[in-house]
C-alpha atoms as one frame of an Amber mdcrd trajectory, in Angstrom:
protein
 -22.239  -6.134  -4.102 -19.402  -4.043  -5.482 -17.977  -6.795  -7.634 -21.727
  -7.708  -9.152 -22.152  -4.336 -10.050 -25.019  -3.645  -7.858 -24.311  -0.041
  -6.982 -25.220   2.727  -9.408 -22.860   5.691  -9.331 -24.724   8.124  -7.333
 -24.786   4.936  -4.469 -21.076   4.540  -5.187 -20.144   7.969  -4.463 -22.544
   8.085  -1.200 -20.834   4.808   0.210 -17.354   6.425  -0.717 -18.354   9.761
   1.335 -19.364   7.350   4.116 -16.160   5.325   4.024 -14.283   8.904   4.118
 -16.268   9.567   7.104 -15.099   6.506   8.869 -11.598   7.431   8.183 -11.940
  10.604   9.694 -13.562   9.381  13.007 -12.112   8.142  16.289 -11.893   4.415
  15.855 -11.288   3.125  19.889 -11.251  -0.546  18.935  -9.235  -0.295  15.603
 -11.558  -2.052  13.399 -13.404   0.427  11.564 -10.569   2.223   9.903  -8.804
  -0.732   8.473 -11.989  -2.025   6.865 -13.194   1.081   5.826  -9.848   1.429
   3.808 -10.769  -2.428   2.413 -14.017  -1.617   1.328 -12.541   1.670  -0.176
 -10.168  -0.620  -2.256 -13.234  -2.367  -3.606 -14.652   1.150  -4.405 -11.628
   2.174  -6.408 -11.513  -1.352  -8.323 -15.157  -0.227  -9.428 -13.538   2.772
 -11.144 -10.642   0.862 -12.660 -13.635  -1.540 -14.432 -15.637   0.967 -15.175
 -14.652   4.687 -14.699 -16.800   7.150 -12.847 -14.932   9.302 -10.878 -13.414
  12.658 -12.430  -9.896  13.370 -12.330 -10.028  15.384  -9.068 -12.441  12.370
  -7.417  -9.612  10.358  -8.570  -6.481  12.369  -6.977  -8.632  12.789  -3.780
  -8.761   9.478  -3.525  -4.961   8.741  -3.923  -4.457  11.609  -1.619  -6.535
   9.876   1.132  -5.001   6.602   0.724  -1.522   7.687   0.952  -2.667   9.894
   3.861  -4.400   6.493   5.660  -1.387   4.323   5.230   1.105   6.676   7.031
  -1.391   7.272   9.441  -1.607   3.589  10.578   0.064   3.252  13.856  -2.082
   0.387  15.159   0.131  -2.353  13.993  -2.240  -5.379  15.186  -3.397  -8.122
  12.893  -4.994 -10.974  14.020  -6.722 -11.046  17.447  -7.546 -14.701  18.559
 -10.593 -12.965  20.467 -11.903 -10.399  18.110 -10.599 -11.232  14.508  -8.449
  -9.243  12.291  -7.323  -5.242  12.374  -4.675  -5.418   9.629  -4.261  -1.589
   8.787  -1.263  -1.636   6.779  -2.314  -4.374   4.682  -5.787  -3.016   3.632
  -4.090   0.462   3.270  -1.813  -1.276   0.695  -4.659  -3.058  -1.101  -6.355
   0.439  -1.379  -3.196   1.908  -2.969  -3.114  -1.514  -5.205  -6.269  -1.037
  -6.638  -5.106   2.594  -7.661  -1.922   1.467  -8.705  -3.472  -0.733 -11.703
  -6.035   1.992 -12.622  -5.075   3.365 -16.097  -6.471   6.657 -15.280  -3.698
   7.532 -12.846  -0.490   9.289 -14.353   3.266   8.746 -13.950   3.759  11.483
 -11.531   0.884  10.174  -9.206   1.969   6.247  -9.401   5.355   7.652  -8.211
   3.661   9.636  -5.410   1.969   6.259  -4.571   5.263   4.356  -4.375   6.997
   6.592  -2.251   4.119   6.443   0.305   4.655   2.849   0.380   8.278   3.200
   1.063   7.882   5.362   3.765   5.915   2.743   5.619   8.089  -0.231   4.889
  10.015  -0.087   8.482   6.845   0.812  10.552   7.115   2.307  13.632  10.234
   2.221  16.302  10.687  -1.415  17.423   7.717  -2.921  15.593   8.295  -5.877
  13.551   5.619  -7.111  10.780   4.491 -10.487  11.002   1.021 -10.307   9.447
   2.178 -10.533   5.961   2.547  -6.685   5.422   5.704  -6.546   3.593   4.492
  -8.772   1.029   1.056  -6.507   0.781   3.038  -3.452   0.807   5.063  -4.598
  -2.292   2.244  -5.343  -4.407   1.120  -1.529  -5.441   4.843  -0.935  -5.893
   5.132  -3.739  -8.480   2.082  -3.133 -10.249   3.012   0.670 -10.704   6.468
  -0.364 -11.610   4.434  -2.362 -14.699   3.601   0.915 -15.738   7.179   1.801
 -16.719   6.980   5.045 -14.044  10.740   5.161 -13.424  13.708   4.251 -15.365
  16.242   1.883 -13.735  18.512   4.258 -12.386  15.552   5.954 -10.716  14.733
   2.828  -9.298  18.106   2.284  -7.965  17.888   5.783  -6.331  14.364   4.751
  -4.928  15.537   1.763  -3.392  18.948   3.483  -2.272  16.697   5.786  -0.013
  15.287   2.808   1.556  18.553   1.438   2.340  19.842   4.843   4.019  16.927
   4.453   6.895  19.591   1.396   7.996  22.509   3.753   7.995  22.914   3.462
  11.681  26.134   1.664  11.942  26.682   2.276  15.671  23.391   0.272  16.052
  23.900  -2.563  13.416  23.059  -6.265  14.966  23.531  -4.010  18.502  20.309
  -2.638  19.009  16.396  -4.445  18.905  14.854  -1.452  16.890  17.612  -1.484
  14.371  16.919  -5.183  13.837  13.221  -4.845  13.758  13.749  -2.188  10.624
  16.283  -4.689   8.954  13.501  -7.634   9.311  10.775  -5.251   7.790  13.352
  -4.062   5.012  14.451  -7.460   4.107  10.804  -8.921   4.221   9.819  -6.071
   1.616  12.817  -6.170  -0.693  12.369  -9.809  -0.628   8.848  -9.605  -2.048
   9.890  -7.120  -4.660  12.871  -9.454  -5.810  10.659 -12.924  -6.096   7.868
 -11.280  -7.649   9.951  -9.457 -10.103  11.855 -12.453 -10.778   8.975 -14.739
 -11.397   7.324 -12.115 -14.043   8.507 -11.719 -17.539   7.884  -7.966 -17.415
  10.423  -6.042 -18.828   9.469  -3.083 -16.690   9.999  -5.236 -13.237  13.615
  -6.192 -14.077  14.891  -3.087 -12.350  13.759  -4.049  -9.273  15.277  -7.671
  -9.889  18.846  -6.580 -11.229
């Protein structure tokens, strides 16, 4: 319905309000919030295709999207009996639609990529197994196409990520350290491969 432009602006505003309410409410089973985030990614897409939000509304959505991603602590993906939750992936999809919106400025895109970086490692001891690193990489890649950082600034951004592994006494001796390494390598691999396959000059710093 959203992609067919079946909703007018008033209906989109109402839908957005309802979805924000779901994100703020309890979610004992863990399904409501991830799918609210996924639908909000489609709401964000409508604004990218035909802008209808104010700058303030768009800024508020960015803050809610980054806050949602940071709040995810239920890492369940596919449940053989009940289906998908996939909170990190859906939060990443929401940020992706914001990353490709030309109405967001450089400062906002930097804020967005910084929020992604904070979720690369997940909670202590958890290894992503449902494709989350690739989904986290996508909003970073699309933001990078907007030339939001110099090569030196991207290098500094990546160095901050690498510092998360700066625990020499635990290296290859600790399960939590190994989980963090697994998540980081998968994320960096996604950045490297996608930037390598692209001809975009602005993605070269993520490849080099």
